[in-house]
Tab-separated table of C-alpha atoms in Angstrom:
chain	number	residue	atom	x	y	z
W	71	MET	CA	-18.779	9.983	-7.234
W	72	LYS	CA	-21.712	7.990	-8.509
W	73	GLU	CA	-19.759	4.924	-9.612
W	74	LEU	CA	-18.120	4.611	-6.184
W	75	GLU	CA	-21.487	4.938	-4.434
W	76	GLU	CA	-22.871	2.179	-6.618
W	77	LEU	CA	-19.896	-0.035	-5.800
W	78	ILE	CA	-20.370	0.614	-2.076
W	79	LEU	CA	-24.066	-0.284	-2.338
W	80	GLU	CA	-23.237	-3.415	-4.300
W	81	LYS	CA	-20.216	-4.692	-2.360
W	82	GLY	CA	-20.109	-2.912	1.010
W	83	LYS	CA	-21.231	-4.641	4.173
W	84	VAL	CA	-22.432	-2.693	7.190
W	85	LEU	CA	-21.094	-4.266	10.381
W	86	ASP	CA	-21.876	-3.519	14.014
W	87	GLY	CA	-20.410	-0.321	15.401
W	88	ASN	CA	-20.978	1.745	12.257
W	89	ILE	CA	-18.221	-0.093	10.425
W	90	LEU	CA	-18.453	-0.357	6.665
W	91	LYS	CA	-16.593	-3.324	5.238
W	92	VAL	CA	-15.273	-2.579	1.772
W	93	ASP	CA	-12.526	-5.194	1.728
W	94	SER	CA	-13.648	-6.347	-1.688
W	95	PHE	CA	-12.353	-3.273	-3.489
W	96	LEU	CA	-10.449	-0.990	-1.099
W	97	ASN	CA	-9.138	-2.495	2.129
W	98	GLN	CA	-7.815	-5.843	0.970
W	99	GLN	CA	-8.749	-6.607	-2.599
W	100	ILE	CA	-7.958	-3.559	-4.718
W	101	ASP	CA	-10.209	-2.612	-7.611
W	102	ILE	CA	-7.569	-1.108	-9.885
W	103	SER	CA	-10.004	0.385	-12.359
W	104	MET	CA	-11.945	2.124	-9.572
W	105	MET	CA	-8.715	3.313	-7.903
W	106	LYS	CA	-7.638	4.856	-11.184
W	107	LYS	CA	-10.937	6.689	-11.564
W	108	MET	CA	-10.714	7.854	-7.968
W	109	GLY	CA	-7.198	9.138	-8.619
W	110	ILE	CA	-8.549	11.195	-11.522
W	111	GLU	CA	-11.365	12.619	-9.349
W	112	PHE	CA	-8.910	13.651	-6.646
W	113	ALA	CA	-6.590	15.166	-9.240
W	114	ASN	CA	-9.400	17.113	-10.910
W	115	HIS	CA	-10.465	18.615	-7.595
W	116	PHE	CA	-6.991	19.565	-6.387
W	117	ARG	CA	-5.263	20.308	-9.692
W	118	ASP	CA	-5.090	24.082	-9.139
W	119	LYS	CA	-3.474	23.706	-5.711
W	120	ASN	CA	0.032	23.085	-7.063
W	121	ILE	CA	0.372	19.900	-5.055
W	122	ASP	CA	3.991	18.874	-4.534
W	123	ARG	CA	3.316	15.709	-2.600
W	124	ILE	CA	0.612	13.321	-1.493
W	125	LEU	CA	0.829	11.986	2.045
W	126	THR	CA	-1.174	8.940	3.094
W	127	VAL	CA	-0.999	6.302	5.828
W	128	GLU	CA	-0.315	2.624	5.195
W	129	SER	CA	-1.933	0.431	3.983
W	130	SER	CA	-5.345	1.136	2.475
W	131	GLY	CA	-4.506	4.710	1.532
W	132	ILE	CA	-1.628	3.657	-0.707
W	133	ALA	CA	-3.570	2.561	-3.792
W	134	PRO	CA	-5.780	5.686	-4.027
W	135	ALA	CA	-2.736	7.838	-3.262
W	136	VAL	CA	-0.524	6.411	-6.004
W	137	PHE	CA	-3.151	6.890	-8.694
W	138	ALA	CA	-3.854	10.452	-7.550
W	139	ALA	CA	-0.103	11.111	-7.538
W	140	GLU	CA	0.166	9.663	-11.030
W	141	GLU	CA	-2.524	12.071	-12.245
W	142	LEU	CA	-1.097	15.076	-10.404
W	143	ASN	CA	2.433	14.107	-11.382
W	144	CYS	CA	3.591	14.734	-7.817
W	145	LYS	CA	5.545	12.931	-5.139
W	146	CYS	CA	3.879	10.341	-2.962
W	147	VAL	CA	4.779	9.113	0.506
W	148	PHE	CA	3.091	6.904	3.063
W	149	ALA	CA	3.403	7.295	6.812
W	150	ARG	CA	4.092	4.083	8.662
W	151	LYS	CA	2.176	2.833	11.644
W	152	GLN	CA	5.147	0.922	12.964
W	153	LYS	CA	8.739	1.918	12.979
W	154	SER	CA	10.646	-0.120	10.443
W	155	LEU	CA	14.266	-1.168	10.736
W	156	THR	CA	15.317	1.142	7.948
W	157	LEU	CA	13.707	4.213	9.555
W	158	ASP	CA	16.283	5.897	11.708
W	159	ASP	CA	15.736	8.742	14.158
W	160	ASN	CA	15.363	11.246	11.362
W	161	ILE	CA	11.566	11.130	11.628
W	162	PHE	CA	8.445	13.133	12.271
W	163	HIS	CA	5.916	11.309	14.396
W	164	SER	CA	2.484	11.906	15.817
W	165	THR	CA	-0.108	9.858	17.600
W	166	VAL	CA	-3.518	8.884	16.303
W	167	TYR	CA	-6.348	7.675	18.481
W	168	SER	CA	-8.198	4.775	16.924
W	169	PHE	CA	-11.834	4.761	18.061
W	170	THR	CA	-12.461	1.347	16.565
W	171	LYS	CA	-9.439	-0.212	18.228
W	172	GLN	CA	-9.468	2.118	21.252
W	173	VAL	CA	-5.721	2.556	21.289
W	174	MET	CA	-3.266	5.339	20.566
W	175	LYS	CA	-1.149	4.553	17.527
W	176	GLU	CA	1.959	6.287	16.376
W	177	ILE	CA	2.406	7.322	12.763
W	178	ILE	CA	5.837	8.056	11.426
W	179	VAL	CA	7.363	9.575	8.333
W	180	SER	CA	10.983	10.262	7.499
W	181	LYS	CA	12.050	13.908	7.547
W	182	ASP	CA	13.524	13.267	4.109
W	183	TYR	CA	10.077	12.848	2.571
W	184	LEU	CA	8.098	15.766	3.951
W	185	LYS	CA	9.640	19.174	3.403
W	186	GLU	CA	9.193	22.763	4.439
W	187	ASN	CA	6.885	24.828	2.193
W	188	GLU	CA	5.732	21.823	0.164
W	189	ASN	CA	2.032	21.810	-0.750
W	190	VAL	CA	0.779	18.513	0.575
W	191	LEU	CA	-2.449	16.712	-0.264
W	192	LEU	CA	-3.533	14.222	2.403
W	193	ILE	CA	-5.326	11.128	1.129
W	194	ASP	CA	-7.016	8.485	3.229
W	195	ASP	CA	-9.508	5.701	2.708
W	196	PHE	CA	-11.962	6.723	5.444
W	197	LEU	CA	-12.878	9.887	7.307
W	198	ALA	CA	-14.778	9.295	10.529
W	199	ASN	CA	-13.523	11.179	13.577
W	200	GLY	CA	-10.682	12.750	11.655
W	201	GLN	CA	-7.984	11.322	13.867
W	202	ALA	CA	-5.808	9.938	11.076
W	203	CYS	CA	-6.014	13.264	9.243
W	204	LYS	CA	-5.157	15.150	12.424
W	205	GLY	CA	-2.114	12.906	12.778
W	206	MET	CA	-1.030	13.605	9.194
W	207	ILE	CA	-1.606	17.351	9.693
W	208	ALA	CA	0.656	17.186	12.747
W	209	LEU	CA	3.376	15.555	10.613
W	210	CYS	CA	3.035	18.331	8.023
W	211	ASN	CA	3.154	21.003	10.738
W	212	GLN	CA	6.359	19.510	12.102
W	213	ALA	CA	7.841	19.653	8.611
W	214	GLY	CA	6.614	23.177	7.971
W	215	ALA	CA	4.701	21.884	4.953
W	216	ASN	CA	1.330	23.309	3.863
W	217	VAL	CA	-1.714	21.070	4.013
W	218	SER	CA	-3.312	22.097	0.711
W	219	GLY	CA	-6.233	19.715	0.843
W	220	ILE	CA	-7.644	16.466	2.140
W	221	GLY	CA	-8.952	13.773	-0.198
W	222	ILE	CA	-11.074	11.039	1.294
W	223	VAL	CA	-12.475	7.947	-0.396
W	224	ILE	CA	-15.390	7.335	1.988
W	225	GLU	CA	-16.596	9.860	4.529
W	226	LYS	CA	-18.914	8.994	7.387
W	227	SER	CA	-20.567	12.391	7.473
W	228	PHE	CA	-22.463	11.563	10.658
W	229	GLN	CA	-19.199	11.559	12.596
W	230	ASP	CA	-17.160	14.585	13.621
W	231	GLY	CA	-14.211	14.410	11.227
W	232	ARG	CA	-15.410	16.738	8.471
W	233	LYS	CA	-16.685	19.373	10.911
W	234	LEU	CA	-13.422	19.337	12.841
W	235	LEU	CA	-11.293	19.668	9.697
W	236	LYS	CA	-13.527	22.291	8.063
W	237	GLU	CA	-13.403	24.390	11.224
W	238	GLU	CA	-9.655	24.467	10.865
W	239	GLY	CA	-10.089	25.696	7.309
W	240	TYR	CA	-9.126	22.624	5.316
W	241	ASP	CA	-10.583	21.781	1.926
W	242	VAL	CA	-12.035	18.317	2.528
W	243	PHE	CA	-13.076	16.505	-0.642
W	244	SER	CA	-14.749	13.105	-0.215
W	245	LEU	CA	-15.659	10.831	-3.096
W	246	ALA	CA	-18.564	9.248	-1.213
W	247	LYS	CA	-20.338	10.786	1.763
W	248	ILE	CA	-22.351	8.512	3.981
W	249	LYS	CA	-25.204	10.246	5.789
W	250	GLU	CA	-26.161	7.246	7.873
W	251	PHE	CA	-26.401	3.505	8.152
W	252	LYS	CA	-30.093	2.624	8.339
W	253	ASP	CA	-31.248	-0.948	8.895
W	254	GLY	CA	-27.901	-2.210	7.680
W	255	LYS	CA	-28.070	-0.110	4.515
W	256	VAL	CA	-25.848	2.728	3.414
W	257	ILE	CA	-27.600	6.075	2.885
W	258	PHE	CA	-25.510	8.689	1.061
W	259	GLU	CA	-25.660	12.459	1.443
W	260	GLU	CA	-27.552	14.169	-1.357
W	261	ASP	CA	-25.289	16.214	-3.601
S	523	MET	CA	16.128	-3.828	-15.158
S	524	LYS	CA	18.837	-1.302	-15.846
S	525	GLU	CA	16.886	1.776	-14.785
S	526	LEU	CA	16.045	0.242	-11.422
S	527	GLU	CA	19.671	-0.734	-10.844
S	528	GLU	CA	20.717	2.833	-11.568
S	529	LEU	CA	18.122	4.146	-9.127
S	530	ILE	CA	19.367	1.737	-6.450
S	531	LEU	CA	22.960	2.864	-7.026
S	532	GLU	CA	21.899	6.501	-6.895
S	533	LYS	CA	19.462	6.428	-3.975
S	534	GLY	CA	19.981	3.203	-2.028
S	535	LYS	CA	21.861	3.150	1.234
S	536	VAL	CA	23.578	0.027	2.513
S	537	LEU	CA	23.062	-0.331	6.261
S	538	ASP	CA	24.568	-2.750	8.737
S	539	GLY	CA	23.242	-6.285	8.606
S	540	ASN	CA	22.988	-6.445	4.823
S	541	ILE	CA	20.026	-4.107	4.819
S	542	LEU	CA	19.441	-1.959	1.760
S	543	LYS	CA	17.492	1.198	2.472
S	544	VAL	CA	15.412	2.231	-0.518
S	545	ASP	CA	12.880	4.345	1.356
S	546	SER	CA	13.312	7.129	-1.137
S	547	PHE	CA	11.467	5.318	-3.939
S	548	LEU	CA	9.998	2.042	-2.681
S	549	ASN	CA	9.498	1.621	1.051
S	550	GLN	CA	8.162	4.991	2.075
S	551	GLN	CA	8.347	7.518	-0.716
S	552	ILE	CA	6.952	5.927	-3.857
S	553	ASP	CA	8.451	6.713	-7.253
S	554	ILE	CA	5.288	6.403	-9.331
S	555	SER	CA	7.044	6.506	-12.687
S	556	MET	CA	9.429	3.719	-11.657
S	557	MET	CA	6.574	1.659	-10.163
S	558	LYS	CA	4.724	1.915	-13.461
S	559	LYS	CA	7.757	0.732	-15.416
S	560	MET	CA	8.233	-2.108	-12.950
S	561	GLY	CA	4.603	-3.081	-13.386
S	562	ILE	CA	5.165	-3.298	-17.140
S	563	GLU	CA	8.298	-5.451	-16.652
S	564	PHE	CA	6.431	-7.859	-14.393
S	565	ALA	CA	3.519	-7.991	-16.818
S	566	ASN	CA	5.774	-8.656	-19.799
S	567	HIS	CA	7.440	-11.563	-18.021
S	568	PHE	CA	4.262	-13.198	-16.743
S	569	ARG	CA	1.823	-12.268	-19.495
S	570	ASP	CA	1.534	-15.801	-20.909
S	571	LYS	CA	0.751	-17.296	-17.500
S	572	ASN	CA	-2.925	-16.288	-17.560
S	573	ILE	CA	-2.634	-14.577	-14.203
S	574	ASP	CA	-5.991	-14.193	-12.458
S	575	ARG	CA	-4.730	-12.406	-9.411
S	576	ILE	CA	-1.716	-10.749	-7.844
S	577	LEU	CA	-1.080	-11.404	-4.174
S	578	THR	CA	1.260	-9.189	-2.190
S	579	VAL	CA	1.845	-8.306	1.462
S	580	GLU	CA	1.298	-4.855	2.951
S	581	SER	CA	2.725	-2.266	2.696
S	582	SER	CA	5.662	-1.909	0.331
S	583	GLY	CA	4.423	-4.563	-2.070
S	584	ILE	CA	1.213	-2.693	-2.788
S	585	ALA	CA	2.502	-0.070	-5.235
S	586	PRO	CA	4.409	-2.507	-7.494
S	587	ALA	CA	1.482	-4.925	-7.288
S	588	VAL	CA	-1.185	-2.444	-8.374
S	589	PHE	CA	0.772	-1.343	-11.434
S	590	ALA	CA	1.495	-4.945	-12.435
S	591	ALA	CA	-2.202	-5.746	-11.946
S	592	GLU	CA	-3.145	-2.757	-14.076
S	593	GLU	CA	-0.921	-4.047	-16.887
S	594	LEU	CA	-2.084	-7.651	-16.565
S	595	ASN	CA	-5.680	-6.536	-16.109
S	596	CYS	CA	-6.054	-8.941	-13.205
S	597	LYS	CA	-7.299	-8.856	-9.637
S	598	CYS	CA	-5.047	-7.636	-6.866
S	599	VAL	CA	-5.107	-8.386	-3.154
S	600	PHE	CA	-2.771	-7.676	-0.270
S	601	ALA	CA	-2.283	-9.926	2.729
S	602	ARG	CA	-2.356	-8.139	6.051
S	603	LYS	CA	0.233	-8.478	8.746
S	604	GLN	CA	-2.224	-7.689	11.485
S	605	LYS	CA	-5.778	-8.767	11.804
S	606	SER	CA	-8.074	-5.849	11.102
S	607	LEU	CA	-11.477	-5.288	12.656
S	608	THR	CA	-13.252	-5.936	9.377
S	609	LEU	CA	-11.533	-9.289	8.811
S	610	ASP	CA	-13.693	-11.991	10.326
S	611	ASP	CA	-12.795	-15.649	10.814
S	612	ASN	CA	-13.178	-16.337	7.123
S	613	ILE	CA	-9.426	-16.142	6.592
S	614	PHE	CA	-6.362	-18.019	5.454
S	615	HIS	CA	-3.333	-17.379	7.590
S	616	SER	CA	0.286	-18.391	7.738
S	617	THR	CA	3.324	-17.362	9.697
S	618	VAL	CA	6.418	-15.676	8.363
S	619	TYR	CA	9.718	-15.571	10.184
S	620	SER	CA	11.369	-12.176	9.930
S	621	PHE	CA	15.143	-12.519	10.101
S	622	THR	CA	15.632	-8.778	10.417
S	623	LYS	CA	13.151	-8.444	13.258
S	624	GLN	CA	13.689	-11.979	14.618
S	625	VAL	CA	10.018	-12.581	15.235
S	626	MET	CA	7.299	-14.773	13.767
S	627	LYS	CA	4.628	-12.696	12.089
S	628	GLU	CA	1.237	-13.789	10.934
S	629	ILE	CA	-0.022	-12.892	7.477
S	630	ILE	CA	-3.700	-13.058	6.741
S	631	VAL	CA	-5.947	-12.894	3.708
S	632	SER	CA	-9.691	-13.285	3.459
S	633	LYS	CA	-10.941	-16.521	1.877
S	634	ASP	CA	-13.080	-14.314	-0.349
S	635	TYR	CA	-10.041	-12.957	-2.179
S	636	LEU	CA	-7.982	-16.060	-2.922
S	637	LYS	CA	-9.795	-18.800	-4.767
S	638	GLU	CA	-9.350	-22.402	-5.819
S	639	ASN	CA	-7.704	-22.877	-9.226
S	640	GLU	CA	-6.849	-19.208	-9.665
S	641	ASN	CA	-3.447	-18.504	-11.219
S	642	VAL	CA	-1.733	-16.271	-8.711
S	643	LEU	CA	1.340	-14.101	-9.206
S	644	LEU	CA	3.112	-13.233	-5.955
S	645	ILE	CA	4.763	-9.824	-5.828
S	646	ASP	CA	7.019	-8.513	-3.104
S	647	ASP	CA	9.508	-5.708	-2.665
S	648	PHE	CA	12.439	-7.825	-1.429
S	649	LEU	CA	13.544	-11.442	-1.676
S	650	ALA	CA	16.129	-12.432	0.908
S	651	ASN	CA	15.447	-15.671	2.758
S	652	GLY	CA	12.164	-16.233	0.968
S	653	GLN	CA	10.109	-16.277	4.130
S	654	ALA	CA	7.460	-13.805	2.964
S	655	CYS	CA	7.075	-15.746	-0.294
S	656	LYS	CA	6.797	-19.011	1.608
S	657	GLY	CA	4.048	-17.433	3.680
S	658	MET	CA	2.179	-16.287	0.579
S	659	ILE	CA	2.634	-19.720	-1.022
S	660	ALA	CA	1.093	-21.261	2.102
S	661	LEU	CA	-1.924	-18.952	1.732
S	662	CYS	CA	-2.315	-20.018	-1.913
S	663	ASN	CA	-2.003	-23.684	-0.968
S	664	GLN	CA	-4.733	-23.300	1.622
S	665	ALA	CA	-6.954	-21.742	-1.034
S	666	GLY	CA	-6.096	-24.388	-3.633
S	667	ALA	CA	-4.815	-21.617	-5.908
S	668	ASN	CA	-1.856	-22.085	-8.277
S	669	VAL	CA	1.283	-20.061	-7.675
S	670	SER	CA	2.061	-19.179	-11.289
S	671	GLY	CA	5.083	-17.042	-10.601
S	672	ILE	CA	6.928	-14.811	-8.195
S	673	GLY	CA	7.847	-11.234	-9.068
S	674	ILE	CA	10.408	-9.482	-6.893
S	675	VAL	CA	11.595	-5.902	-7.046
S	676	ILE	CA	14.997	-6.399	-5.373
S	677	GLU	CA	16.569	-9.792	-4.800
S	678	LYS	CA	19.500	-10.351	-2.480
S	679	SER	CA	20.917	-13.217	-4.476
S	680	PHE	CA	23.504	-13.999	-1.813
S	681	GLN	CA	20.749	-15.176	0.524
S	682	ASP	CA	18.802	-18.422	0.295
S	683	GLY	CA	15.431	-17.231	-0.977
S	684	ARG	CA	15.852	-17.781	-4.716
S	685	LYS	CA	17.448	-21.210	-4.287
S	686	LEU	CA	14.707	-22.333	-1.952
S	687	LEU	CA	11.923	-21.159	-4.282
S	688	LYS	CA	13.587	-22.464	-7.470
S	689	GLU	CA	14.036	-25.883	-5.861
S	690	GLU	CA	10.299	-25.984	-5.380
S	691	GLY	CA	9.873	-25.209	-9.061
S	692	TYR	CA	8.693	-21.624	-8.958
S	693	ASP	CA	9.422	-19.083	-11.688
S	694	VAL	CA	11.181	-16.325	-9.757
S	695	PHE	CA	11.611	-13.097	-11.709
S	696	SER	CA	13.541	-10.300	-10.005
S	697	LEU	CA	13.944	-6.821	-11.449
S	698	ALA	CA	17.271	-6.250	-9.706
S	699	LYS	CA	19.560	-8.966	-8.372
S	700	ILE	CA	22.142	-8.007	-5.811
S	701	LYS	CA	25.194	-10.252	-5.794
S	702	GLU	CA	26.756	-8.659	-2.743
S	703	PHE	CA	27.291	-5.564	-0.677
S	704	LYS	CA	30.967	-4.692	-0.854
S	705	ASP	CA	32.438	-1.825	1.174
S	706	GLY	CA	28.998	-0.316	1.504
S	707	LYS	CA	28.335	-0.522	-2.237
S	708	VAL	CA	25.765	-2.539	-4.117
S	709	ILE	CA	27.151	-5.047	-6.632
S	710	PHE	CA	24.566	-6.489	-9.018
S	711	GLU	CA	24.583	-9.924	-10.629
S	712	GLU	CA	25.724	-9.873	-14.242
S	713	ASP	CA	22.901	-10.630	-16.651
């Protein structure tokens, strides 16, 4: 998605440890106009998959997910990283290893909002090692829901996530694919 | 907002400790159509305030905030409850006391996304004791931004939040105002 790549080049900051800071439009400040366009891109790619529900993880996945859900006219739910007071024991949960934080984190979703045989589209802000997606897939498996696709805003193609998910047969669609960080600059995959 | 009240009556569950569970459309599953209508309501109320930016707190505030920002055509930012790896020391922070969890929590926003003299609309999912709003007001004060209004999805009018914020002169606009929970039922304020 050309416009997203341009925004990343303009606003993104490459930090140590292969971290791309895109707080200015995705991870803290939210560029509504860009989110809306991203939602349309996701919807166009997955429209023929009869998506019943989008599943994302709080917090940065929420804005892209809601606009994709608006376009696909489907349900939308976010998994929580911490158990909230109003979540009872009626939950699916899985653990996600965070390479950047080097801790195992639990993600949780109520059994009421992920159902057997639903076609679920996973949406997340970043794909690196694929751990968050693996966690969401585990939630869907527990529910007996079908993972019908995976929509990613920014993929770090030099890490293992895509390979791992493709090997398991998932349709992974990323709006921007980063080939490498070179001298502090973002280099995208050629289309 | 009549339609929201009806949704609360239909889907909300009153739990012990005056907690209203609205996970089915606000706090975990997101009812996109309702969020969009709520965004329009917020925008209609605050349209003449020349809002530059909406500030909310992750995670449940994000969906109402993005749709209000879309309508008001303004910037949108969410404060984080935990410091993320990509947030450096260039931050405003304040502490929020959570009555339900009985802990002090820090909320954080980058100095890049809250600016002097901006007109800021605060949006949050619930208003009870007003602690989250007080925390967001503190962030705005640190930035030298103007708090131009406070938009709340569900207000528990029997708690101190509204009184506290009104006494300080803020325009508090709530889409649903709960007068009390009576025998496990939600009773709204009369208009």
